[in-house]
CSV table of C-alpha atoms and ligand atoms in Angstrom, one decimal:
chain,number,residue,atom,x,y,z
A,1,UNK,CA,136.3,41.5,43.0
A,2,UNK,CA,132.9,40.8,44.6
A,3,UNK,CA,133.5,38.9,47.8
A,4,UNK,CA,130.0,37.6,48.3
A,5,UNK,CA,127.9,37.8,45.1
A,6,UNK,CA,125.0,35.9,46.7
A,7,UNK,CA,124.3,38.8,49.1
A,8,UNK,CA,125.9,41.7,47.3
A,9,UNK,CA,124.2,41.0,44.0
A,10,UNK,CA,121.0,39.7,45.5
A,11,UNK,CA,117.6,40.3,43.8
A,12,UNK,CA,116.4,43.5,45.4
A,13,UNK,CA,112.9,42.2,46.4
A,14,UNK,CA,114.5,39.1,47.9
A,15,UNK,CA,116.8,41.3,50.0
A,16,UNK,CA,113.9,43.3,51.2
A,17,UNK,CA,112.2,40.2,52.4
A,18,UNK,CA,115.3,39.2,54.3
A,19,UNK,CA,115.6,42.7,55.8
A,20,UNK,CA,111.9,42.6,56.9
A,21,UNK,CA,112.3,39.2,58.6
A,22,UNK,CA,115.4,40.3,60.4
A,23,UNK,CA,113.8,43.6,61.4
A,24,UNK,CA,110.9,41.9,63.0
A,25,UNK,CA,113.3,39.5,64.9
A,26,UNK,CA,115.3,42.5,66.0
A,27,UNK,CA,112.3,44.4,67.4
A,28,UNK,CA,111.2,41.3,69.3
A,29,UNK,CA,114.6,40.7,70.8
A,30,UNK,CA,115.1,44.4,71.8
A,31,UNK,CA,111.7,44.4,73.4
A,32,UNK,CA,112.5,41.3,75.5
A,33,UNK,CA,116.1,42.0,76.3
A,34,UNK,CA,116.8,45.7,76.5
A,35,UNK,CA,114.7,47.7,79.1
A,36,UNK,CA,115.6,51.0,77.3
A,37,UNK,CA,114.0,49.8,74.1
A,38,UNK,CA,111.0,48.2,75.9
A,39,UNK,CA,110.3,51.5,77.5
A,40,UNK,CA,110.6,53.4,74.2
A,41,UNK,CA,108.4,51.0,72.3
A,42,UNK,CA,105.8,51.0,75.1
A,43,UNK,CA,105.7,54.8,75.0
A,44,UNK,CA,104.9,54.6,71.3
A,45,UNK,CA,102.6,51.6,71.7
A,46,UNK,CA,104.5,49.6,69.0
A,47,UNK,CA,105.6,46.0,69.0
A,48,UNK,CA,107.0,43.6,66.4
A,49,UNK,CA,103.5,42.6,65.3
A,50,UNK,CA,103.0,46.1,64.0
A,51,UNK,CA,105.8,45.8,61.5
A,52,UNK,CA,104.3,44.6,58.3
A,53,UNK,CA,106.6,46.3,55.8
A,54,UNK,CA,110.0,48.0,55.8
A,55,UNK,CA,108.2,51.3,55.6
A,56,UNK,CA,106.7,50.5,59.1
A,57,UNK,CA,110.2,51.1,60.5
A,58,UNK,CA,109.0,54.7,60.9
A,59,UNK,CA,106.8,53.6,63.7
A,60,UNK,CA,109.9,52.6,65.7
A,61,UNK,CA,111.8,55.0,68.0
A,62,UNK,CA,115.2,56.5,67.1
A,63,UNK,CA,118.4,56.0,69.1
A,64,UNK,CA,120.7,58.9,69.6
A,65,UNK,CA,124.3,59.3,70.7
A,66,UNK,CA,123.0,60.7,74.0
A,67,UNK,CA,121.0,57.5,74.6
A,68,UNK,CA,124.2,55.5,74.2
A,69,UNK,CA,126.0,57.8,76.6
A,70,UNK,CA,123.2,57.5,79.2
A,71,UNK,CA,123.3,53.8,78.9
A,72,UNK,CA,127.1,53.6,79.3
A,73,UNK,CA,128.7,51.1,79.6
A,74,UNK,CA,126.4,48.0,79.4
A,75,UNK,CA,122.9,49.4,79.4
A,76,UNK,CA,122.1,48.4,75.8
A,77,UNK,CA,123.5,44.9,75.9
A,78,UNK,CA,121.0,42.5,74.3
A,79,UNK,CA,122.6,39.2,75.2
A,80,UNK,CA,124.2,37.6,78.2
A,81,UNK,CA,127.5,39.3,79.1
A,82,UNK,CA,129.5,36.1,78.9
A,83,UNK,CA,128.8,36.0,75.1
A,84,UNK,CA,130.8,39.2,74.5
A,85,UNK,CA,134.2,38.5,73.0
A,86,UNK,CA,135.5,42.0,72.0
A,87,UNK,CA,134.7,45.6,72.8
A,88,UNK,CA,135.5,48.9,71.0
A,89,UNK,CA,134.8,52.5,71.9
A,90,UNK,CA,135.0,55.9,70.4
A,91,UNK,CA,135.5,58.8,72.6
A,92,UNK,CA,134.5,61.8,70.6
A,93,UNK,CA,135.1,65.2,72.2
A,94,UNK,CA,132.6,65.3,75.1
A,95,UNK,CA,131.2,63.0,77.7
A,96,UNK,CA,131.4,59.2,78.0
A,97,UNK,CA,132.6,57.1,75.1
A,98,UNK,CA,130.1,55.2,72.9
A,99,UNK,CA,130.6,51.4,73.2
A,100,UNK,CA,130.2,48.5,70.8
A,101,UNK,CA,130.2,45.1,72.4
A,102,UNK,CA,130.6,42.2,70.0
A,103,UNK,CA,129.6,38.5,70.2
A,104,UNK,CA,131.5,36.1,68.0
A,105,UNK,CA,128.6,36.3,65.5
A,106,UNK,CA,129.1,40.1,65.5
A,107,UNK,CA,132.8,39.7,64.8
A,108,UNK,CA,131.9,37.4,61.9
A,109,UNK,CA,129.5,40.0,60.5
A,110,UNK,CA,132.3,42.6,60.8
A,111,UNK,CA,134.8,40.3,59.1
A,112,UNK,CA,132.4,39.7,56.2
A,113,UNK,CA,131.6,43.4,55.9
A,114,UNK,CA,135.3,44.4,55.8
A,115,UNK,CA,136.1,41.5,53.4
A,116,UNK,CA,133.5,42.9,51.0
A,117,UNK,CA,134.9,46.4,51.5
A,118,UNK,CA,138.5,45.5,50.9
A,119,UNK,CA,137.7,43.1,48.0
A,120,UNK,CA,135.9,46.0,46.3
A,121,UNK,CA,139.1,48.0,46.7
A,122,UNK,CA,141.0,45.2,44.9
A,123,UNK,CA,142.4,43.2,47.8
A,124,UNK,CA,143.1,39.5,47.2
A,125,UNK,CA,145.2,36.8,48.9
A,126,UNK,CA,148.2,38.1,46.9
A,127,UNK,CA,148.2,41.4,48.6
A,128,UNK,CA,150.4,42.8,51.4
A,129,UNK,CA,148.3,45.2,53.4
A,130,UNK,CA,150.0,47.9,55.3
A,131,UNK,CA,147.4,48.7,57.9
A,132,UNK,CA,148.1,52.1,59.5
A,133,UNK,CA,144.7,52.7,61.1
A,134,UNK,CA,145.1,52.9,64.8
A,135,UNK,CA,144.9,49.6,66.8
A,136,UNK,CA,143.2,49.6,70.2
A,137,UNK,CA,139.8,50.7,71.2
A,138,UNK,CA,139.4,52.5,67.8
A,139,UNK,CA,137.8,50.2,65.3
A,140,UNK,CA,139.9,51.2,62.3
A,141,UNK,CA,143.0,49.0,62.9
A,142,UNK,CA,141.2,45.8,63.9
A,143,UNK,CA,138.5,46.3,61.2
A,144,UNK,CA,140.9,46.4,58.3
A,145,UNK,CA,143.0,43.7,59.9
A,146,UNK,CA,140.0,41.3,60.0
A,147,UNK,CA,139.0,42.2,56.4
A,148,UNK,CA,142.5,41.5,55.0
A,149,UNK,CA,142.8,38.3,56.9
A,150,UNK,CA,139.5,37.0,55.7
A,151,UNK,CA,140.6,37.6,52.2
A,152,UNK,CA,143.8,35.7,52.9
A,153,UNK,CA,146.1,38.7,52.3
A,154,UNK,CA,149.2,39.3,54.4
A,155,UNK,CA,148.7,42.0,57.0
A,156,UNK,CA,151.3,44.3,58.4
A,157,UNK,CA,149.6,45.6,61.6
A,158,UNK,CA,151.5,48.9,61.7
A,159,UNK,CA,149.0,51.1,63.6
A,160,UNK,CA,149.3,54.8,63.0
A,161,UNK,CA,152.4,57.0,63.6
A,162,UNK,CA,156.2,56.5,63.4
A,163,UNK,CA,156.2,57.5,59.8
A,164,UNK,CA,159.9,56.8,59.2
A,165,UNK,CA,159.2,53.1,60.1
A,166,UNK,CA,156.1,53.1,57.9
A,167,UNK,CA,158.3,54.1,55.0
A,168,UNK,CA,161.0,51.6,55.8
A,169,UNK,CA,158.5,48.7,56.0
A,170,UNK,CA,156.6,49.9,52.9
A,171,UNK,CA,159.8,49.6,50.9
A,172,UNK,CA,161.3,46.4,52.5
A,173,UNK,CA,158.2,44.4,52.6
A,174,UNK,CA,156.8,45.6,49.3
A,175,UNK,CA,153.3,46.6,50.6
A,176,UNK,CA,150.7,46.6,47.8
A,177,UNK,CA,147.8,48.1,49.7
A,178,UNK,CA,147.5,50.9,52.2
A,179,UNK,CA,144.8,51.4,54.8
A,180,UNK,CA,144.7,54.6,56.9
A,181,UNK,CA,142.9,57.9,57.2
A,182,UNK,CA,143.3,60.1,54.0
A,183,UNK,CA,145.0,62.8,56.0
A,184,UNK,CA,147.6,60.3,57.2
A,185,UNK,CA,148.1,59.0,53.7
A,186,UNK,CA,149.0,62.6,52.6
A,187,UNK,CA,151.3,63.0,55.6
A,188,UNK,CA,153.2,59.8,54.7
A,189,UNK,CA,153.6,61.0,51.1
A,190,UNK,CA,155.1,64.3,52.3
A,191,UNK,CA,157.6,62.4,54.5
A,192,UNK,CA,158.4,60.1,51.6
A,193,UNK,CA,159.2,63.1,49.4
A,194,UNK,CA,161.5,64.6,52.0
A,195,UNK,CA,163.3,61.3,52.3
A,196,UNK,CA,163.7,61.1,48.5
A,197,UNK,CA,161.4,58.1,48.2
A,198,UNK,CA,159.3,57.9,45.0
A,199,UNK,CA,156.1,56.3,46.1
A,200,UNK,CA,155.1,55.7,42.5
A,201,UNK,CA,157.9,53.3,42.0
A,202,UNK,CA,156.8,51.1,45.0
A,203,UNK,CA,154.4,48.2,44.5
A,204,UNK,CA,151.6,50.0,46.3
A,205,UNK,CA,148.7,50.1,43.9
A,206,UNK,CA,145.5,50.7,46.0
A,207,UNK,CA,144.2,51.9,49.4
A,208,UNK,CA,141.1,52.0,51.5
A,209,UNK,CA,140.7,55.4,53.2
A,210,UNK,CA,138.1,56.7,55.6
A,211,UNK,CA,137.2,57.6,59.2
A,212,UNK,CA,137.1,61.3,58.3
A,213,UNK,CA,135.7,63.5,55.7
A,214,UNK,CA,137.7,63.9,52.5
A,215,UNK,CA,136.9,65.3,49.0
A,216,UNK,CA,137.2,64.1,45.5
A,217,UNK,CA,140.1,66.4,45.0
A,218,UNK,CA,141.9,64.9,47.9
A,219,UNK,CA,141.4,61.5,46.4
A,220,UNK,CA,143.0,62.7,43.2
A,221,UNK,CA,145.9,64.1,45.2
A,222,UNK,CA,146.5,60.8,47.0
A,223,UNK,CA,146.1,58.8,43.8
A,224,UNK,CA,148.7,60.9,41.9
A,225,UNK,CA,151.2,61.0,44.8
A,226,UNK,CA,151.2,57.3,45.2
A,227,UNK,CA,150.3,56.2,41.7
A,228,UNK,CA,147.4,54.1,43.2
A,229,UNK,CA,143.6,53.8,43.3
A,230,UNK,CA,142.2,55.3,46.5
A,231,UNK,CA,138.8,54.1,47.7
A,232,UNK,CA,136.5,55.7,50.2
A,233,UNK,CA,135.3,53.4,53.1
A,234,UNK,CA,132.8,54.4,55.7
A,235,UNK,CA,131.6,53.2,59.1
A,236,UNK,CA,131.1,54.1,62.7
A,237,UNK,CA,131.8,52.4,66.0
A,238,UNK,CA,128.2,52.3,67.1
A,239,UNK,CA,127.1,50.3,64.0
A,240,UNK,CA,130.1,47.9,63.6
A,241,UNK,CA,133.2,50.1,62.8
A,242,UNK,CA,134.5,50.4,59.2
A,243,UNK,CA,132.6,48.1,56.8
A,244,UNK,CA,129.2,49.8,56.8
A,245,UNK,CA,129.6,51.0,53.2
A,246,UNK,CA,132.4,51.1,50.6
A,247,UNK,CA,133.3,52.2,47.1
A,248,UNK,CA,133.7,49.8,44.2
A,249,UNK,CA,135.8,50.2,41.1
A,250,UNK,CA,133.3,52.7,39.8
A,251,UNK,CA,134.4,55.1,42.6
A,252,UNK,CA,131.0,56.7,42.4
A,253,UNK,CA,129.1,56.3,45.7
A,254,UNK,CA,129.5,53.8,48.5
A,255,UNK,CA,127.6,50.4,48.5
A,256,UNK,CA,125.9,49.9,51.8
A,257,UNK,CA,126.1,46.4,53.4
A,258,UNK,CA,122.3,46.7,53.7
A,259,UNK,CA,121.6,43.1,54.5
A,260,UNK,CA,123.3,43.9,57.8
A,261,UNK,CA,122.7,47.6,58.2
A,262,UNK,CA,119.3,49.0,57.2
A,263,UNK,CA,119.7,52.6,56.0
A,264,UNK,CA,117.3,55.5,56.1
A,265,UNK,CA,117.7,59.2,55.2
A,266,UNK,CA,115.7,61.6,57.4
A,267,UNK,CA,115.2,65.3,57.7
A,268,UNK,CA,117.4,66.1,60.8
A,269,UNK,CA,114.9,68.6,62.1
A,270,UNK,CA,111.5,66.8,61.6
A,271,UNK,CA,112.8,63.3,61.7
A,272,UNK,CA,110.7,62.4,58.7
A,273,UNK,CA,111.9,60.2,55.8
A,274,UNK,CA,113.2,62.2,52.8
A,275,UNK,CA,112.6,61.2,49.2
A,276,UNK,CA,115.5,59.6,47.3
A,277,UNK,CA,118.1,61.9,46.1
A,278,UNK,CA,117.5,64.4,48.9
A,279,UNK,CA,120.3,65.2,51.3
A,280,UNK,CA,119.7,64.4,54.9
A,281,UNK,CA,120.8,62.6,58.0
A,282,UNK,CA,121.8,59.0,57.7
A,283,UNK,CA,120.2,56.5,60.1
A,284,UNK,CA,121.0,52.8,60.5
A,285,UNK,CA,119.3,49.8,62.1
A,286,UNK,CA,121.6,46.9,62.7
A,287,UNK,CA,119.5,44.0,61.4
A,288,UNK,CA,121.6,41.0,62.6
A,289,UNK,CA,123.8,42.1,65.5
A,290,UNK,CA,123.6,40.3,68.9
A,291,UNK,CA,125.7,42.2,71.4
A,292,UNK,CA,124.6,45.8,71.1
A,293,UNK,CA,122.1,46.0,68.2
A,294,UNK,CA,120.7,49.5,67.5
A,295,UNK,CA,117.3,50.6,66.3
A,296,UNK,CA,117.3,53.6,63.9
A,297,UNK,CA,120.5,55.1,65.1
A,298,UNK,CA,121.0,58.8,64.1
A,299,UNK,CA,124.5,59.0,62.8
A,300,UNK,CA,124.5,62.8,62.2
A,301,UNK,CA,126.3,62.1,58.9
A,302,UNK,CA,124.9,63.9,55.9
A,303,UNK,CA,124.4,62.2,52.5
A,304,UNK,CA,121.8,61.0,50.0
A,305,UNK,CA,121.0,57.7,48.4
A,306,UNK,CA,121.9,56.8,44.8
A,307,UNK,CA,119.4,54.2,43.5
A,308,UNK,CA,120.6,53.9,39.9
A,309,UNK,CA,122.1,50.5,39.1
A,310,UNK,CA,125.9,50.3,39.5
A,311,UNK,CA,128.2,49.1,36.7
A,312,UNK,CA,130.0,46.8,39.1
A,313,UNK,CA,126.9,44.5,39.3
A,314,UNK,CA,126.3,44.9,43.0
A,315,UNK,CA,122.6,45.6,43.7
A,316,UNK,CA,123.1,47.1,47.2
A,317,UNK,CA,122.0,50.7,47.7
A,318,UNK,CA,124.6,53.3,47.3
A,319,UNK,CA,125.1,56.5,49.4
A,320,UNK,CA,127.0,59.5,48.1
A,321,UNK,CA,130.3,60.2,49.9
A,322,UNK,CA,129.6,62.2,53.0
A,323,UNK,CA,129.0,65.9,52.9
A,324,UNK,CA,129.8,66.4,56.5
A,325,UNK,CA,128.0,66.0,59.9
A,326,UNK,CA,125.1,67.9,61.2
A,327,UNK,CA,127.3,68.8,64.2
A,328,UNK,CA,130.2,69.8,62.0
A,329,UNK,CA,128.2,72.4,60.2
A,330,UNK,CA,129.4,75.9,60.9
A,331,UNK,CA,126.9,78.6,60.9
A,332,UNK,CA,128.8,81.7,60.0
A,333,UNK,CA,126.8,84.9,60.2
A,334,UNK,CA,123.7,82.8,59.5
A,335,UNK,CA,125.2,81.0,56.5
A,336,UNK,CA,125.6,77.2,56.7
A,337,UNK,CA,129.1,76.1,55.8
A,338,UNK,CA,130.7,72.7,55.9
A,339,UNK,CA,134.4,72.3,56.2
A,340,UNK,CA,134.3,70.0,53.2
A,341,UNK,CA,133.1,72.9,51.0
A,342,UNK,CA,136.1,74.9,52.0
A,343,UNK,CA,138.4,71.9,51.3
A,344,UNK,CA,136.8,71.4,47.9
A,345,UNK,CA,137.2,75.1,46.9
A,346,UNK,CA,140.8,75.1,48.2
A,347,UNK,CA,141.9,72.2,46.0
A,348,UNK,CA,141.2,74.3,42.9
A,349,UNK,CA,144.0,76.6,43.9
A,350,UNK,CA,147.2,75.2,42.5
A,351,UNK,CA,149.6,77.1,44.6
A,352,UNK,CA,148.4,75.6,47.9
A,353,UNK,CA,149.0,72.4,49.7
A,354,UNK,CA,145.9,70.3,50.8
A,355,UNK,CA,146.6,71.4,54.4
A,356,UNK,CA,144.3,73.9,56.1
A,357,UNK,CA,142.8,75.0,59.4
A,358,UNK,CA,139.6,76.9,59.8
A,359,UNK,CA,139.5,79.2,62.9
A,360,UNK,CA,136.2,80.7,63.8
A,361,UNK,CA,135.9,83.5,66.3
A,362,UNK,CA,133.7,86.3,67.4
A,363,UNK,CA,135.2,89.6,66.3
A,364,UNK,CA,135.1,92.9,68.2
A,365,UNK,CA,131.8,93.7,66.4
A,366,UNK,CA,130.5,90.4,67.9
A,367,UNK,CA,130.1,89.0,64.4
A,368,UNK,CA,131.6,85.7,63.4
A,369,UNK,CA,135.0,85.9,61.7
A,370,UNK,CA,136.5,83.1,59.8
A,371,UNK,CA,140.3,82.8,59.4
A,372,UNK,CA,141.4,80.2,56.9
A,373,UNK,CA,145.0,79.2,57.4
A,374,UNK,CA,146.4,77.6,54.2
A,375,UNK,CA,149.8,76.2,53.4
A,376,UNK,CA,151.5,77.4,50.3
A,377,UNK,CA,153.5,75.0,48.2
A,378,UNK,CA,157.3,75.2,48.6
A,379,UNK,CA,157.8,76.4,45.1
A,380,UNK,CA,155.3,79.3,45.5
A,381,UNK,CA,156.4,80.4,48.9
A,382,UNK,CA,158.8,83.3,48.9
A,383,UNK,CA,159.7,86.4,50.9
A,384,UNK,CA,158.4,88.5,48.1
A,385,UNK,CA,155.2,89.8,49.6
A,386,UNK,CA,153.5,91.0,46.4
A,387,UNK,CA,153.0,87.5,45.0
A,388,UNK,CA,151.7,86.1,48.3
A,389,UNK,CA,149.4,89.1,48.6
A,390,UNK,CA,147.9,88.4,45.2
A,391,UNK,CA,147.5,84.7,46.1
A,392,UNK,CA,145.8,85.7,49.3
A,393,UNK,CA,143.2,87.8,47.6
A,394,UNK,CA,142.7,85.2,44.9
A,395,UNK,CA,141.7,82.6,47.6
A,396,UNK,CA,139.5,85.1,49.4
A,397,UNK,CA,137.7,85.7,46.1
A,398,UNK,CA,137.2,82.0,45.5
A,399,UNK,CA,135.8,81.5,49.0
A,400,UNK,CA,133.5,84.4,48.7
A,401,UNK,CA,132.1,83.2,45.4
A,402,UNK,CA,131.7,79.5,46.5
A,403,UNK,CA,130.6,79.9,50.1
A,404,UNK,CA,128.9,83.3,50.1
A,405,UNK,CA,130.8,84.4,53.1
A,406,UNK,CA,133.9,86.5,53.7
A,407,UNK,CA,136.9,84.5,54.8
A,408,UNK,CA,140.2,86.0,56.0
A,409,UNK,CA,143.0,84.0,54.5
A,410,UNK,CA,146.3,83.6,56.2
A,411,UNK,CA,149.0,82.0,54.1
A,412,UNK,CA,151.5,79.9,56.1
A,413,UNK,CA,154.8,78.2,55.2
A,414,UNK,CA,154.8,74.6,54.1
A,415,UNK,CA,154.7,72.0,56.9
A,416,UNK,CA,153.5,74.5,59.6
A,417,UNK,CA,149.9,73.2,60.1
A,418,UNK,CA,149.9,70.3,62.5
A,419,UNK,CA,149.7,66.9,60.8
A,420,UNK,CA,147.6,64.1,62.2
A,421,UNK,CA,148.3,60.4,62.3
A,422,UNK,CA,144.6,59.6,62.8
A,423,UNK,CA,141.6,61.8,62.2
A,424,UNK,CA,142.6,65.3,61.1
A,425,UNK,CA,141.3,68.3,63.1
A,426,UNK,CA,140.4,71.0,60.6
A,427,UNK,CA,138.3,73.4,62.6
A,428,UNK,CA,138.9,75.4,65.8
A,429,UNK,CA,135.7,77.1,66.9
A,430,UNK,CA,136.6,79.6,69.5
A,431,UNK,CA,133.1,80.9,69.8
A,432,UNK,CA,132.2,78.2,72.2
A,433,UNK,CA,135.0,78.8,74.6
B,1,DLL,O1,135.9,56.1,62.0
B,1,DLL,C1,135.2,53.8,61.6
B,1,DLL,C2,136.1,53.8,60.4
B,1,DLL,C3,137.4,53.4,60.6
B,1,DLL,C4,135.6,54.1,59.2
B,1,DLL,C5,138.3,53.3,59.5
B,1,DLL,C6,136.4,54.0,58.0
B,1,DLL,C7,137.7,53.6,58.2
B,1,DLL,P1,134.3,56.3,64.5
B,1,DLL,O2,135.6,56.7,65.2
B,1,DLL,O3,133.2,55.9,65.4
B,1,DLL,O4,134.5,55.1,63.5
B,1,DLL,O5,133.8,57.6,63.7
B,1,DLL,C8,132.7,57.5,62.9
B,1,DLL,O6,133.6,59.1,61.3
B,1,DLL,O7,130.1,58.9,61.8
B,1,DLL,C9,131.7,59.9,60.2
B,1,DLL,O8,131.3,61.1,60.7
B,1,DLL,C10,133.2,59.8,60.1
B,1,DLL,N1,133.6,58.9,59.0
B,1,DLL,C11,133.9,57.6,58.9
B,1,DLL,N2,134.2,57.2,57.7
B,1,DLL,C12,134.1,58.3,56.9
B,1,DLL,C13,134.2,58.6,55.5
B,1,DLL,C14,135.3,55.2,62.4
B,1,DLL,N3,134.6,57.7,54.6
B,1,DLL,C15,132.5,58.8,62.1
B,1,DLL,N4,134.0,59.9,55.1
B,1,DLL,C16,131.3,58.8,61.2
B,1,DLL,C17,133.7,60.9,55.9
B,1,DLL,C18,133.7,59.4,57.7
B,1,DLL,N5,133.5,60.7,57.2
């Protein structure tokens, strides 16, 4: 279902006009209200009067995660503090958290964005949404909650964890839609299997999954374990939370809510715009936010735009599902490798579970060594070493041919790699320690 056809199916030129008008307003507001942006614009000698077309956005300065941290907690606020009604944060691994401070209008934009997102995943007022994204400072729980409520669905605000209780509620309340990280969806399915629950017999028929990288193969795995449709949803705290872009029934690229979030793809090194179809770093400008609007925010997420019209009828620009993040990329003996490539290759090996851990270290020779720990499926795991040895060299062969690097594979017993209830940790890079 299309939640808001007026905006989601808008004539492309009309949308561009709207974006340009909002961009000019934004630049004016940021210049007046946020000293950080005034300084940056003065340095470049650019003002709102210099923005005549959307392409002129290139004249404006970028914002980086470091800028957000340096302005923690309220330095980027663009409205009086008493207009803020809610705050979210994401901590990341280093330094101060990044903060998003919402006015009521910002919350309304978020509700609308998430209503579009979940409607595209099939959510209606008849649904019972089991929301297992974490609630709290993380945007996942509240974002999906707002979206489901806006659509008039019934929400079960489970938050993440306590998997036995998740399964009980899922059965007793007849949940029809699941919202959580893809890795948690897999974890729940394993626990269901152990408890003798056949998820395919439950009323669950769809889910919106995101907040971490996942592959097409992982989608298929979730869809077959649950007997459901699994949709990819994307977003980040700095921009609004989940609801920045989402898949429709075509499951081929994510529609960007571009009347709210203006997207660009740039070369991460030169900062220059890349032609359509070329992979690069995703950048967003929040066109309509009031609390902490951002200009040309560098997400570090890597994707490309898909301009061809979508069969669903939406005219919004699509982005390919993420390939990874510029800061996730591992450089192994000079070769660039994304964890998502390893995951993708692994899924083609029938004997393994979709559970893995990549450990990178500097060997005695001071060269980078990669150990890939992979869980073997119960039915293939045995004490007989010959079979396992053959499987190990098969996986090493696949990795070598797909990634062009040598990976040492360590097969581990089922259920030995730590499961996550939120975002999965797939890489341990000991080289930085
Ligand atoms: O993860 C917001 C979110 C919640 C999105 C629930 C979807 C569902 P942060 O914690 O700020 O916000 O993390 C944002 O997570 O820059 C991406 O690197 C990654 N990410 C989010 N969605 C996806 C996705 C939330 N669908 C960071 N695929 C982003 C791959 C994703 N990576």
